[in-house]
Short mmCIF file of C-alpha atoms in Angstrom, two decimals:
data_model
loop_
_atom_site.label_atom_id
_atom_site.label_comp_id
_atom_site.label_asym_id
_atom_site.label_seq_id
_atom_site.Cartn_x
_atom_site.Cartn_y
_atom_site.Cartn_z
CA MET A 1 -63.62 0.77 21.18
CA ASN A 2 -65.61 1.82 18.13
CA ARG A 3 -65.28 0.21 14.74
CA TYR A 4 -63.28 3.14 13.28
CA SER A 5 -60.59 2.79 15.94
CA LEU A 6 -60.45 -0.95 15.30
CA LEU A 7 -60.03 -0.42 11.56
CA LEU A 8 -57.25 2.11 12.19
CA ILE A 9 -55.33 -0.34 14.40
CA LEU A 10 -55.69 -3.11 11.81
CA ALA A 11 -54.46 -0.78 9.05
CA ILE A 12 -51.40 0.22 11.06
CA GLY A 13 -50.64 -3.42 11.79
CA LEU A 14 -50.90 -4.37 8.13
CA TRP A 15 -48.69 -1.44 7.09
CA SER A 16 -46.04 -2.37 9.66
CA GLY A 17 -46.08 -5.98 8.54
CA CYS A 18 -45.65 -5.01 4.91
CA ASN A 19 -42.73 -2.79 5.77
CA LYS A 20 -41.11 -5.60 7.74
CA ASP A 21 -41.47 -7.90 4.75
CA ASP A 22 -40.02 -5.21 2.46
CA ASP A 23 -37.00 -4.76 4.77
CA GLU A 24 -36.34 -8.49 4.74
CA GLN A 25 -36.66 -8.60 0.95
CA ASP A 26 -34.33 -5.61 0.57
CA CYS A 27 -31.68 -7.28 2.75
CA THR A 28 -29.14 -9.09 0.56
CA PRO A 29 -26.28 -10.98 2.24
CA PRO A 30 -22.96 -9.50 1.07
CA GLU A 31 -20.67 -11.33 -1.32
CA TYR A 32 -16.98 -10.88 -2.00
CA THR A 33 -14.36 -12.10 -4.44
CA TRP A 34 -10.66 -12.77 -3.89
CA ASN A 35 -8.52 -13.25 -6.99
CA THR A 36 -5.72 -15.07 -5.23
CA PRO A 37 -2.00 -14.91 -6.00
CA THR A 38 0.30 -17.84 -6.66
CA PHE A 39 1.20 -19.42 -3.35
CA GLU A 40 2.25 -22.65 -1.72
CA SER A 41 0.31 -22.10 1.44
CA GLN A 42 -0.28 -23.96 4.67
CA GLY A 43 -3.78 -22.49 4.55
CA SER A 44 -5.52 -19.65 2.74
CA TRP A 45 -8.98 -18.54 3.72
CA LEU A 46 -11.62 -15.93 2.97
CA TRP A 47 -14.27 -15.20 5.60
CA VAL A 48 -16.82 -12.63 6.73
CA THR A 49 -17.34 -11.50 10.33
CA ASP A 50 -19.81 -9.20 12.03
CA THR A 51 -19.03 -6.34 14.40
CA SER A 52 -18.83 -8.75 17.33
CA GLY A 53 -16.04 -10.63 15.57
CA ALA A 54 -18.15 -13.75 14.92
CA ILE A 55 -17.64 -15.64 11.66
CA LEU A 56 -20.71 -15.58 9.39
CA ALA A 57 -19.31 -17.41 6.35
CA ARG A 58 -15.97 -18.80 5.30
CA THR A 59 -14.27 -20.74 2.55
CA GLU A 60 -10.79 -22.02 1.85
CA ALA A 61 -8.91 -20.41 -1.03
CA GLU A 62 -6.69 -22.04 -3.62
CA SER A 63 -3.69 -20.67 -5.47
CA GLN A 64 -4.42 -18.59 -8.58
CA SER A 65 -8.18 -18.84 -8.35
CA SER A 66 -11.19 -16.56 -8.16
CA VAL A 67 -12.83 -17.30 -4.82
CA LEU A 68 -16.43 -16.16 -4.36
CA LEU A 69 -17.88 -16.00 -0.85
CA MET A 70 -21.47 -15.09 -0.03
CA ALA A 71 -22.55 -14.61 3.55
CA GLU A 72 -25.50 -16.72 4.61
CA GLN A 73 -27.24 -13.86 6.37
CA CYS A 74 -27.44 -10.09 6.38
CA THR A 75 -25.33 -8.18 8.87
CA ASP A 76 -24.70 -4.57 9.71
CA ARG A 77 -21.20 -3.41 8.73
CA PRO A 78 -19.65 -6.77 7.68
CA ASN A 79 -15.89 -7.28 7.81
CA LEU A 80 -13.97 -9.07 5.06
CA ASN A 81 -10.90 -11.16 6.01
CA LEU A 82 -8.28 -12.64 3.70
CA LEU A 83 -5.58 -14.97 5.08
CA GLU A 84 -2.49 -16.40 3.46
CA ILE A 85 -0.07 -18.45 5.54
CA ALA A 86 3.38 -18.11 4.01
CA SER A 87 7.03 -18.72 4.85
CA THR A 88 9.76 -16.11 5.24
CA VAL A 89 13.46 -16.14 6.04
CA ALA A 90 14.41 -14.71 9.45
CA PRO A 91 17.63 -12.74 10.08
CA ASP A 92 19.27 -15.97 11.31
CA ASN A 93 18.61 -17.52 7.86
CA THR A 94 15.99 -19.93 9.19
CA ASN A 95 12.42 -20.09 7.97
CA ARG A 96 9.43 -18.69 9.82
CA THR A 97 5.73 -19.25 9.24
CA VAL A 98 3.89 -15.95 8.79
CA PHE A 99 0.14 -15.34 9.04
CA ASN A 100 -0.48 -12.63 6.43
CA LEU A 101 -3.98 -11.37 7.13
CA THR A 102 -5.93 -8.46 5.63
CA THR A 103 -9.18 -7.21 7.15
CA VAL A 104 -11.49 -4.65 5.55
CA LEU A 105 -13.92 -3.18 8.06
CA ASN A 106 -17.44 -2.39 6.86
CA ALA A 107 -16.57 -3.91 3.49
CA PRO A 108 -19.05 -2.89 0.76
CA ASP A 109 -21.05 -5.62 -0.91
CA GLY A 110 -19.43 -6.87 -4.11
CA LEU A 111 -15.87 -5.83 -3.19
CA SER A 112 -13.33 -7.76 -5.25
CA TRP A 113 -9.80 -8.09 -3.87
CA ASP A 114 -7.27 -8.51 -6.65
CA THR A 115 -3.69 -9.69 -6.68
CA LEU A 116 -2.03 -8.34 -9.79
CA PRO A 117 1.13 -10.03 -11.08
CA ALA A 118 4.21 -7.84 -11.34
CA PRO A 119 5.05 -7.04 -14.98
CA ARG A 120 7.98 -9.07 -16.24
CA PRO A 121 11.11 -6.99 -17.04
CA GLU A 122 12.60 -7.34 -20.49
CA GLN A 123 16.09 -6.45 -21.62
CA TRP A 124 16.40 -3.48 -23.98
CA GLU A 125 19.61 -2.53 -25.77
CA VAL A 126 20.47 1.16 -25.39
CA ALA A 127 22.60 2.93 -28.03
CA VAL A 128 23.97 6.45 -27.54
CA SER A 129 25.89 7.91 -30.47
CA GLY A 130 28.50 10.61 -30.13
CA VAL A 131 30.25 9.08 -27.08
CA SER A 132 34.03 8.66 -27.31
CA SER A 133 34.68 8.25 -23.57
CA LEU A 134 32.53 7.59 -20.52
CA ASP A 135 33.13 8.90 -17.01
CA GLU A 136 29.91 7.75 -15.33
CA LEU A 137 26.72 5.85 -16.10
CA LEU A 138 23.98 5.61 -13.50
CA TRP A 139 20.62 3.88 -13.59
CA PRO A 140 18.78 5.16 -10.49
CA ALA A 141 16.22 2.34 -10.63
CA GLN A 142 19.09 0.02 -9.76
CA SER A 143 21.73 2.15 -8.02
CA LYS A 144 23.04 5.69 -7.77
CA GLU A 145 26.54 4.49 -7.07
CA LEU A 146 27.43 1.99 -9.79
CA PHE A 147 26.01 0.57 -13.00
CA THR A 148 26.43 -3.19 -12.72
CA GLY A 149 25.63 -4.17 -16.31
CA ASP A 150 27.98 -4.52 -19.26
CA ILE A 151 29.10 -1.30 -20.97
CA PHE A 152 30.62 -1.15 -24.46
CA ILE A 153 32.17 1.77 -26.36
CA ASP A 154 32.98 1.46 -30.05
CA PRO A 155 35.74 4.08 -30.57
CA ALA A 156 35.48 3.92 -34.34
CA ALA A 157 31.78 4.73 -34.29
CA ASP A 158 31.74 6.84 -31.08
CA LEU A 159 28.92 4.61 -29.91
CA LEU A 160 28.04 3.70 -26.33
CA SER A 161 25.88 0.64 -25.74
CA PHE A 162 24.46 -1.04 -22.65
CA ALA A 163 21.18 -2.69 -21.60
CA LEU A 164 18.35 -1.83 -19.22
CA GLN A 165 15.77 -4.26 -17.92
CA VAL A 166 12.28 -2.78 -17.66
CA PRO A 167 8.80 -4.06 -18.57
CA GLU A 168 7.56 -3.37 -22.08
CA ALA A 169 5.88 0.07 -22.40
CA ALA A 170 7.26 1.16 -19.00
CA PRO A 171 9.43 4.29 -18.79
CA ALA A 172 13.18 4.29 -18.19
CA TYR A 173 15.62 6.93 -16.97
CA ALA A 174 19.42 7.02 -16.71
CA THR A 175 22.19 9.61 -16.47
CA LEU A 176 25.58 9.58 -18.13
CA GLN A 177 28.62 11.82 -18.08
CA ALA A 178 30.82 11.46 -21.14
CA ASN A 179 33.38 13.08 -23.45
CA GLY A 180 35.12 14.83 -20.57
CA GLU A 181 32.11 17.02 -19.70
CA ALA A 182 31.89 18.31 -16.15
CA THR A 183 28.17 17.58 -15.70
CA PRO A 184 25.91 14.66 -16.60
CA ARG A 185 23.12 14.43 -19.14
CA TYR A 186 20.09 12.21 -18.97
CA LEU A 187 18.09 9.94 -21.22
CA TRP A 188 14.37 9.37 -20.79
CA ALA A 189 12.32 6.78 -22.62
CA PRO A 190 8.60 7.24 -21.83
CA ALA A 191 7.76 3.76 -23.09
CA ALA A 192 10.20 0.87 -23.50
CA GLY A 193 10.02 -0.66 -26.97
CA PRO A 194 12.14 -1.65 -29.96
CA GLU A 195 12.67 1.94 -31.17
CA ALA A 196 12.79 3.67 -27.77
CA PHE A 197 16.45 3.48 -26.83
CA SER A 198 18.46 5.19 -29.55
CA PHE A 199 19.92 8.57 -28.54
CA ASP A 200 22.36 11.21 -29.72
CA TYR A 201 24.53 12.31 -26.80
CA ASP A 202 24.76 15.95 -27.92
CA ALA A 203 20.95 16.14 -27.97
CA LEU A 204 20.53 14.82 -24.45
CA PRO A 205 19.50 17.49 -21.90
CA ALA A 206 21.16 18.05 -18.54
CA PRO A 207 19.27 17.46 -15.29
CA VAL A 208 18.80 20.44 -12.98
CA GLN A 209 18.96 20.81 -9.23
CA ALA A 210 15.48 21.21 -7.78
CA GLY A 211 14.75 22.90 -4.51
CA PRO A 212 15.73 23.09 -1.82
CA ILE A 213 12.50 21.41 -0.74
CA GLY A 214 11.79 22.09 2.91
CA LEU A 215 10.88 19.29 5.31
CA PRO A 216 8.21 19.84 7.97
CA ASN A 217 10.34 18.96 11.01
CA ALA A 218 13.90 18.26 12.12
CA GLY A 219 13.54 14.49 11.85
CA ASN A 220 15.46 12.17 9.55
CA TRP A 221 13.77 11.65 6.19
CA ARG A 222 14.14 9.66 3.01
CA TYR A 223 12.84 10.90 -0.31
CA ARG A 224 12.27 9.33 -3.69
CA VAL A 225 11.24 11.10 -6.89
CA PHE A 226 9.67 9.26 -9.83
CA GLY A 227 9.06 10.41 -13.39
CA LEU A 228 5.58 9.54 -14.63
CA ALA A 229 4.55 8.15 -17.99
CA PRO A 230 1.26 6.73 -19.29
CA ASN A 231 2.24 3.16 -18.39
CA GLY A 232 4.22 3.52 -15.21
CA GLU A 233 6.99 5.44 -13.51
CA ALA A 234 10.78 5.47 -13.34
CA VAL A 235 13.04 6.38 -10.43
CA LEU A 236 14.77 9.72 -11.03
CA ASP A 237 16.47 10.47 -7.74
CA TYR A 238 16.43 9.44 -4.10
CA SER A 239 18.25 10.15 -0.86
CA SER A 240 21.51 8.26 -0.86
CA THR A 241 24.33 10.63 0.09
CA PRO A 242 23.73 10.84 2.96
CA ASP A 243 21.10 8.13 3.18
CA LEU A 244 18.89 10.30 5.40
CA VAL A 245 18.19 14.01 4.95
CA SER A 246 17.09 16.62 7.45
CA GLY A 247 15.80 20.17 7.06
CA SER A 248 15.57 20.10 3.27
CA PHE A 249 16.72 18.22 0.19
CA ALA A 250 17.57 19.12 -3.41
CA PRO A 251 17.12 16.32 -5.94
CA LEU A 252 18.73 16.28 -9.40
CA LEU A 253 15.93 15.95 -11.96
CA PRO A 254 14.77 16.68 -15.49
CA ALA A 255 13.50 20.25 -15.75
CA SER A 256 10.03 18.97 -16.64
CA LEU A 257 8.20 15.85 -17.75
CA PRO A 258 4.87 15.81 -19.64
CA ASP A 259 3.18 13.53 -17.11
CA GLY A 260 4.79 15.06 -14.04
CA PHE A 261 6.45 13.61 -10.98
CA ARG A 262 5.58 11.53 -7.97
CA LEU A 263 7.23 12.66 -4.75
CA LEU A 264 7.45 10.23 -1.86
CA ALA A 265 9.00 11.42 1.40
CA ARG A 266 8.94 9.59 4.72
CA GLU A 267 10.23 10.40 8.20
CA GLU A 268 12.16 7.40 9.49
CA ASN A 269 11.68 6.10 13.01
CA THR A 270 11.92 2.83 14.95
CA PHE A 271 9.92 1.21 17.74
CA GLU A 272 11.10 -1.92 19.52
CA GLY A 273 13.59 -2.40 16.72
CA LEU A 274 10.90 -2.19 14.03
CA PRO A 275 11.43 0.58 11.45
CA PHE A 276 8.40 2.62 10.39
CA ALA A 277 7.54 5.97 8.80
CA ALA A 278 6.28 8.44 11.40
CA ASN A 279 5.16 10.74 8.57
CA ARG A 280 4.65 10.03 4.90
CA TYR A 281 3.99 12.35 1.95
CA ASN A 282 2.97 10.72 -1.34
CA LYS A 283 1.73 13.02 -4.09
CA VAL A 284 1.69 13.39 -7.86
CA VAL A 285 2.78 16.90 -8.85
CA SER A 286 3.46 18.77 -12.08
CA THR A 287 6.41 20.56 -10.47
CA LEU A 288 8.07 19.86 -7.15
CA PRO A 289 6.86 22.02 -4.22
CA GLY A 290 9.06 24.40 -2.23
CA SER A 291 8.20 22.48 0.93
CA ILE A 292 6.18 19.48 1.99
CA ALA A 293 3.65 19.26 4.77
CA ALA A 294 3.15 16.70 7.51
CA SER A 295 -0.16 15.33 8.71
CA ASN A 296 -1.62 17.06 11.78
CA ALA A 297 -3.70 14.03 12.79
CA ILE A 298 -3.84 13.40 16.54
CA PHE A 299 -5.04 10.00 17.74
CA SER A 300 -4.47 7.31 20.35
CA MET A 301 -5.35 3.65 20.76
CA GLU A 302 -6.25 1.42 23.68
CA ARG A 303 -6.68 -2.36 23.80
CA ALA A 304 -8.71 -4.47 26.19
CA GLY A 305 -8.51 -8.11 25.10
CA ASP A 306 -9.97 -8.34 21.60
CA THR A 307 -11.48 -4.85 21.75
CA LEU A 308 -9.63 -1.83 20.37
CA SER A 309 -10.63 1.80 20.78
CA VAL A 310 -9.13 4.65 18.75
CA SER A 311 -9.69 8.23 19.87
CA THR A 312 -9.32 10.97 17.26
CA THR A 313 -8.68 14.63 18.07
CA GLY A 314 -9.10 17.38 15.49
CA ASP A 315 -9.65 16.59 11.82
CA THR A 316 -10.94 13.10 11.12
CA PRO A 317 -8.71 11.17 8.70
CA ASP A 318 -10.15 9.61 5.56
CA LEU A 319 -8.71 6.21 6.44
CA TYR A 320 -7.12 4.37 9.34
CA VAL A 321 -4.70 1.53 8.62
CA LEU A 322 -3.66 -0.68 11.53
CA ARG A 323 -0.79 -3.13 11.18
CA ILE A 324 -0.33 -5.70 13.94
CA ILE A 325 3.16 -7.16 13.60
CA ASP A 326 4.85 -10.01 15.44
CA TYR A 327 8.31 -10.59 13.98
CA ARG A 328 10.45 -12.08 16.75
CA GLY A 329 11.16 -15.49 18.18
CA ALA A 330 10.61 -18.93 16.72
CA GLY A 331 7.25 -18.03 15.22
CA PRO A 332 4.75 -18.26 13.82
CA TRP A 333 4.82 -14.55 13.05
CA LEU A 334 1.92 -12.22 12.31
CA ASN A 335 1.40 -9.47 9.74
CA TRP A 336 -2.22 -8.29 10.10
CA THR A 337 -3.39 -5.19 8.19
CA ILE A 338 -6.81 -3.69 9.00
CA TYR A 339 -8.49 -0.93 6.96
CA GLY A 340 -11.34 1.19 8.26
CA THR A 341 -12.75 4.63 8.98
CA ALA A 342 -12.59 6.51 12.27
CA GLN A 343 -16.11 5.25 13.00
CA ASP A 344 -15.02 1.65 12.41
CA PHE A 345 -12.11 2.06 14.82
CA ASP A 346 -14.11 3.87 17.49
CA ARG A 347 -14.79 0.44 18.94
CA LEU A 348 -13.36 -2.51 17.05
CA VAL A 349 -13.67 -6.14 18.11
CA LEU A 350 -10.91 -8.08 16.35
CA PRO A 351 -12.41 -10.73 14.05
CA GLN A 352 -12.21 -14.38 14.96
CA TRP A 353 -10.28 -16.79 12.72
CA PRO A 354 -11.45 -20.14 11.30
CA GLU A 355 -11.48 -22.90 13.94
CA VAL A 356 -8.36 -24.59 12.60
CA PHE A 357 -6.34 -21.47 13.48
CA GLU A 358 -7.92 -20.63 16.84
CA ALA A 359 -4.85 -21.78 18.79
CA ASN A 360 -2.54 -19.73 16.55
CA ARG A 361 -4.69 -16.63 16.99
CA SER A 362 -4.77 -17.04 20.76
CA ALA A 363 -0.99 -17.42 20.91
CA LEU A 364 -0.20 -14.56 18.52
CA LEU A 365 -2.48 -12.10 20.34
CA GLY A 366 -1.48 -13.24 23.82
CA ASN A 367 0.40 -11.23 26.44
CA ASP A 368 3.62 -13.23 26.09
CA ARG A 369 4.35 -11.89 22.58
CA GLN A 370 6.47 -8.89 21.61
CA THR A 371 3.85 -7.62 19.18
CA VAL A 372 3.84 -4.06 17.80
CA ALA A 373 0.85 -2.15 16.45
CA LEU A 374 1.41 0.58 13.85
CA LEU A 375 -1.66 2.79 13.49
CA SER A 376 -1.69 5.14 10.50
CA ALA A 377 -4.07 8.02 9.80
CA ARG A 378 -4.31 8.84 6.08
CA SER A 379 -5.88 11.92 4.56
CA TYR A 380 -6.22 12.88 0.89
CA ASP A 381 -6.41 16.27 -0.80
CA SER A 382 -9.31 15.04 -2.95
CA ARG A 383 -11.34 13.82 0.09
CA PRO A 384 -12.54 10.57 -1.53
CA THR A 385 -15.22 8.38 0.00
CA TYR A 386 -14.28 5.30 1.99
CA GLY A 387 -15.65 3.14 -0.82
CA GLN A 388 -13.41 4.84 -3.37
CA VAL A 389 -10.34 4.31 -1.19
CA LEU A 390 -11.17 0.63 -0.68
CA GLU A 391 -11.82 0.07 -4.37
CA ALA A 392 -8.41 1.50 -5.29
CA ILE A 393 -6.60 -0.55 -2.64
CA ALA A 394 -8.50 -3.73 -3.51
CA GLN A 395 -7.81 -3.29 -7.24
CA GLN A 396 -4.09 -2.68 -6.52
CA GLN A 397 -4.13 0.77 -8.13
CA THR A 398 -0.63 1.57 -6.90
CA HIS A 399 -0.57 5.26 -7.90
CA TRP A 400 -4.12 6.10 -6.90
CA GLU A 401 -3.32 7.38 -3.40
CA ALA A 402 -0.53 9.59 -4.73
CA GLU A 403 -2.89 10.98 -7.38
CA GLN A 404 -5.32 11.94 -4.61
CA GLY A 405 -2.52 13.67 -2.64
CA MET A 406 -1.86 11.59 0.46
CA LEU A 407 -0.54 12.58 3.88
CA GLU A 408 -0.06 9.93 6.54
CA ARG A 409 0.94 9.95 10.18
CA THR A 410 1.82 6.73 12.02
CA ARG A 411 2.12 5.99 15.72
CA ALA A 412 3.58 2.82 17.23
CA PHE A 413 2.14 0.99 20.24
CA GLN A 414 2.90 -2.10 22.27
CA PHE A 415 0.09 -4.46 21.36
CA GLN A 416 -0.65 -6.02 24.73
CA PRO A 417 -4.06 -7.26 25.96
#
């Protein structure tokens, strides 16, 4: 070997070694944050697993705290797991322990999982002048059959008064039929506040029948239509008479709203006594469509012990959501939600749990349980990235999926090893 060949070999070796060092320096163990809710828990944990299901790092979580977890080593496609053990009331009015677990497959570094408190409703007095008699008052957010609050009419002033309970700055919608008129009128407050609920009955517009809106199959569906405002939404109409619709539906709505509508429609089904939506349509629209579509996703799932395999035919969905549900017997019960892409679900090894819960995990995933798996394929008109979807879900952006135009198909499986 001549000296030039020797120098070349040494140079290659040095270059390779430098690159190896650079790769190690570039590798940063992932870290995650869980802003926990208020809970009285038998155990709440945050942990990271690798693709083999092994736990890389874990920490116990406390109520109403910001829990930071940093893995001790780098890993390819880490999975984030959040567990809250809670109590629920069973149909026989006895308590059951429930393992509420969320898993995010291939969780991006820095993901923060939030738990946002529900806004507190406040009571707002509503005054409608020009009302001498009242035939019907409905507040769809509460009921389409009966208004359960107190109603007052001052005959001398022709003034109707009642109260609605909504969060400050949130919108409110109600219908009323008064003064012997044959059809109702509606009131809409885009933002609840001290000056938002004074109306003149003669100036109130009448809702109009929309549709018919065609459904994509002959199944039984429920629908719900919301009116949108800058700080929330209000229920406008939903399927109630009959409770399920088939073929088409025709909601009674305002002719138009500045911020548009959100239309939610779901095909009802059951599996092993568990209700679920076989198809779901959730979209923000400026005007209601003449028909709604159903997802054409085709997929199947197989389980062998802790390993799941999902096969996808045709268009690949933007997101898979798997719910593993055990809701029968003396408990404990299981409600495990797993988010991932088609690639993540191609071969998924279910994550292990912290050692203290190993026996519970083994029992809940055993072959003597009546456990159901609901696998949902979600697609969005906007075709967002997986990271964008996760960020919206983690930040509890409740209207984000509807704003992207979501279609979802769900299949139910017996979850046996």
